[in-house]
Amino acid sequence: MKHWMRIGAMGIALLGAASASVWAHGPDSHGAPSARHSQSLNELKTKLRLDASQEVAWKSYVEAMQMMPMHGGKSERAALQKMNTPERIDQMQAQHQQMQAEMKKRGDATKDFYALLNSEQKKVFDAETLRMVPGVHGHGMHRQMH
């Protein structure tokens, strides 16, 4: 179970690398953006220097980047303990498919937003998202993900 969740977390982390510092900090325990998450978004927006015509696209992008609460709570563990092995496999595969759908949604939103940026904004966006890539000059996702 932990292996599957780690694989899913790694997939989410890789998408985070493609979707800017928006993913630098996840939601709080209630699924709402944390203060640091909001701060990261505001910093990115400031650095991009968006013009008025890009504001609608920015809002759509931010909305798509909102993270879902992580799985693995006590109730989920209790439910998994009551399942037999094939049921647990089916449950993990369903969760994996859900994560993939979320990753695709965020990836598509990132590509749509990126397409509306001018060349200078794209350079800023690229530089900010590169910081999130594991192993790039010690930045990004924590090095324990191997």
mmCIF file of C-alpha atoms in Angstrom:
data_model
loop_
_atom_site.group_PDB
_atom_site.id
_atom_site.type_symbol
_atom_site.label_atom_id
_atom_site.label_comp_id
_atom_site.label_asym_id
_atom_site.label_seq_id
_atom_site.Cartn_x
_atom_site.Cartn_y
_atom_site.Cartn_z
ATOM 1 C CA MET A 1 0.000 0.000 0.000
ATOM 2 C CA LYS A 2 2.693 2.437 0.971
ATOM 3 C CA HIS A 3 4.584 1.649 -2.247
ATOM 4 C CA TRP A 4 1.527 2.505 -4.364
ATOM 5 C CA MET A 5 0.937 5.710 -2.452
ATOM 6 C CA ARG A 6 4.596 6.660 -2.839
ATOM 7 C CA ILE A 7 4.366 6.049 -6.600
ATOM 8 C CA GLY A 8 1.256 8.214 -6.729
ATOM 9 C CA ALA A 9 2.921 10.895 -4.645
ATOM 10 C CA MET A 10 5.917 10.841 -6.976
ATOM 11 C CA GLY A 11 3.617 11.292 -9.973
ATOM 12 C CA ILE A 12 1.964 14.229 -8.294
ATOM 13 C CA ALA A 13 5.369 15.647 -7.436
ATOM 14 C CA LEU A 14 6.486 15.417 -11.043
ATOM 15 C CA LEU A 15 3.377 17.216 -12.200
ATOM 16 C CA GLY A 16 4.122 19.811 -9.541
ATOM 17 C CA ALA A 17 7.419 20.396 -11.256
ATOM 18 C CA ALA A 18 5.486 21.274 -14.371
ATOM 19 C CA SER A 19 2.976 23.432 -12.613
ATOM 20 C CA ALA A 20 5.111 26.008 -10.843
ATOM 21 C CA SER A 21 5.570 26.878 -7.244
ATOM 22 C CA VAL A 22 1.820 26.565 -6.885
ATOM 23 C CA TRP A 23 2.501 23.075 -5.618
ATOM 24 C CA ALA A 24 5.253 24.179 -3.286
ATOM 25 C CA HIS A 25 2.889 23.948 -0.358
ATOM 26 C CA GLY A 26 -0.252 21.865 -0.187
ATOM 27 C CA PRO A 27 -3.603 22.394 1.409
ATOM 28 C CA ASP A 28 -4.202 22.524 5.105
ATOM 29 C CA SER A 29 -6.031 19.696 6.850
ATOM 30 C CA HIS A 30 -9.377 20.879 5.489
ATOM 31 C CA GLY A 31 -8.310 20.835 1.827
ATOM 32 C CA ALA A 32 -8.137 24.637 1.621
ATOM 33 C CA PRO A 33 -4.992 26.298 0.322
ATOM 34 C CA SER A 34 -2.532 26.952 3.089
ATOM 35 C CA ALA A 35 -1.115 30.406 3.705
ATOM 36 C CA ARG A 36 2.221 29.348 2.194
ATOM 37 C CA HIS A 37 0.451 27.894 -0.855
ATOM 38 C CA SER A 38 -1.374 31.178 -1.372
ATOM 39 C CA GLN A 39 1.854 33.103 -0.835
ATOM 40 C CA SER A 40 3.594 30.993 -3.493
ATOM 41 C CA LEU A 41 0.796 31.726 -5.934
ATOM 42 C CA ASN A 42 0.964 35.445 -5.210
ATOM 43 C CA GLU A 43 4.739 35.468 -5.663
ATOM 44 C CA LEU A 44 4.465 33.660 -8.985
ATOM 45 C CA LYS A 45 1.781 36.040 -10.172
ATOM 46 C CA THR A 46 3.908 39.039 -9.196
ATOM 47 C CA LYS A 47 6.939 37.648 -10.998
ATOM 48 C CA LEU A 48 4.917 36.957 -14.136
ATOM 49 C CA ARG A 49 3.629 40.549 -14.329
ATOM 50 C CA LEU A 50 0.366 39.514 -15.913
ATOM 51 C CA ASP A 51 -1.602 42.022 -17.935
ATOM 52 C CA ALA A 52 -5.349 42.509 -17.632
ATOM 53 C CA SER A 53 -6.078 40.200 -20.562
ATOM 54 C CA GLN A 54 -4.369 37.313 -18.733
ATOM 55 C CA GLU A 55 -6.276 37.610 -15.456
ATOM 56 C CA VAL A 56 -9.113 35.260 -16.440
ATOM 57 C CA ALA A 57 -6.595 32.617 -17.539
ATOM 58 C CA TRP A 58 -4.688 33.069 -14.265
ATOM 59 C CA LYS A 59 -7.854 32.510 -12.217
ATOM 60 C CA SER A 60 -8.647 29.344 -14.177
ATOM 61 C CA TYR A 61 -5.095 28.128 -13.693
ATOM 62 C CA VAL A 62 -5.158 28.756 -9.939
ATOM 63 C CA GLU A 63 -8.502 27.005 -9.631
ATOM 64 C CA ALA A 64 -7.187 23.934 -11.460
ATOM 65 C CA MET A 65 -4.071 23.848 -9.281
ATOM 66 C CA GLN A 66 -5.960 23.512 -6.000
ATOM 67 C CA MET A 67 -4.820 20.276 -4.416
ATOM 68 C CA MET A 68 -7.100 17.585 -3.165
ATOM 69 C CA PRO A 69 -6.662 16.324 0.394
ATOM 70 C CA MET A 70 -4.196 13.457 0.576
ATOM 71 C CA HIS A 71 -5.437 9.903 1.030
ATOM 72 C CA GLY A 72 -4.402 7.598 3.830
ATOM 73 C CA GLY A 73 -6.399 8.734 6.830
ATOM 74 C CA LYS A 74 -7.494 6.433 9.617
ATOM 75 C CA SER A 75 -10.894 5.763 8.049
ATOM 76 C CA GLU A 76 -9.288 4.728 4.762
ATOM 77 C CA ARG A 77 -6.825 2.450 6.520
ATOM 78 C CA ALA A 78 -9.673 0.885 8.484
ATOM 79 C CA ALA A 79 -11.635 0.309 5.281
ATOM 80 C CA LEU A 80 -8.598 -1.259 3.581
ATOM 81 C CA GLN A 81 -8.096 -3.605 6.533
ATOM 82 C CA LYS A 82 -11.612 -4.979 5.998
ATOM 83 C CA MET A 83 -10.929 -5.706 2.306
ATOM 84 C CA ASN A 84 -9.405 -8.814 0.871
ATOM 85 C CA THR A 85 -6.342 -8.542 -1.376
ATOM 86 C CA PRO A 86 -8.185 -8.283 -4.733
ATOM 87 C CA GLU A 87 -10.482 -5.607 -3.283
ATOM 88 C CA ARG A 88 -7.481 -3.637 -1.997
ATOM 89 C CA ILE A 89 -5.822 -3.893 -5.411
ATOM 90 C CA ASP A 90 -8.994 -2.622 -7.083
ATOM 91 C CA GLN A 91 -9.200 0.243 -4.576
ATOM 92 C CA MET A 92 -5.565 1.223 -5.132
ATOM 93 C CA GLN A 93 -6.021 1.083 -8.911
ATOM 94 C CA ALA A 94 -9.104 3.300 -8.657
ATOM 95 C CA GLN A 95 -7.148 5.801 -6.547
ATOM 96 C CA HIS A 96 -4.305 5.702 -9.065
ATOM 97 C CA GLN A 97 -6.736 6.422 -11.911
ATOM 98 C CA GLN A 98 -8.195 9.323 -9.936
ATOM 99 C CA MET A 99 -4.713 10.743 -9.332
ATOM 100 C CA GLN A 100 -3.891 10.395 -13.022
ATOM 101 C CA ALA A 101 -7.085 12.247 -13.946
ATOM 102 C CA GLU A 102 -6.180 15.043 -11.518
ATOM 103 C CA MET A 103 -2.642 15.195 -12.924
ATOM 104 C CA LYS A 104 -4.001 15.450 -16.461
ATOM 105 C CA LYS A 105 -6.388 18.216 -15.438
ATOM 106 C CA ARG A 106 -3.567 20.191 -13.843
ATOM 107 C CA GLY A 107 -1.205 19.506 -16.719
ATOM 108 C CA ASP A 108 -3.771 20.670 -19.277
ATOM 109 C CA ALA A 109 -4.496 23.789 -17.230
ATOM 110 C CA THR A 110 -0.778 24.532 -17.000
ATOM 111 C CA LYS A 111 -0.313 24.135 -20.750
ATOM 112 C CA ASP A 112 -3.346 26.330 -21.488
ATOM 113 C CA PHE A 113 -2.084 29.066 -19.163
ATOM 114 C CA TYR A 114 1.488 28.804 -20.450
ATOM 115 C CA ALA A 115 0.286 29.231 -24.041
ATOM 116 C CA LEU A 116 -1.099 32.661 -23.109
ATOM 117 C CA LEU A 117 2.174 33.934 -21.653
ATOM 118 C CA ASN A 118 4.551 36.097 -23.651
ATOM 119 C CA SER A 119 8.143 34.960 -24.177
ATOM 120 C CA GLU A 120 9.480 36.840 -21.136
ATOM 121 C CA GLN A 121 6.742 35.435 -18.892
ATOM 122 C CA LYS A 122 7.464 31.934 -20.192
ATOM 123 C CA LYS A 123 11.108 32.322 -19.145
ATOM 124 C CA VAL A 124 10.005 33.321 -15.635
ATOM 125 C CA PHE A 125 7.488 30.477 -15.462
ATOM 126 C CA ASP A 126 10.091 27.993 -16.697
ATOM 127 C CA ALA A 127 12.638 29.173 -14.135
ATOM 128 C CA GLU A 128 10.131 28.991 -11.292
ATOM 129 C CA THR A 129 8.928 25.508 -12.245
ATOM 130 C CA LEU A 130 12.474 24.228 -12.712
ATOM 131 C CA ARG A 131 13.073 24.918 -9.026
ATOM 132 C CA MET A 132 10.468 22.259 -8.296
ATOM 133 C CA VAL A 133 12.208 19.479 -10.263
ATOM 134 C CA PRO A 134 13.819 16.922 -7.959
ATOM 135 C CA GLY A 135 17.598 16.988 -7.906
ATOM 136 C CA VAL A 136 18.069 20.304 -9.690
ATOM 137 C CA HIS A 137 20.685 22.144 -7.631
ATOM 138 C CA GLY A 138 19.186 20.804 -4.412
ATOM 139 C CA HIS A 139 15.878 22.601 -4.906
ATOM 140 C CA GLY A 140 12.425 21.235 -5.388
ATOM 141 C CA MET A 141 10.994 18.064 -4.007
ATOM 142 C CA HIS A 142 12.883 16.781 -1.038
ATOM 143 C CA ARG A 143 15.757 14.502 -1.935
ATOM 144 C CA GLN A 144 14.341 11.498 -0.076
ATOM 145 C CA MET A 145 12.172 10.647 -3.100
ATOM 146 C CA HIS A 146 14.267 8.102 -4.999
#
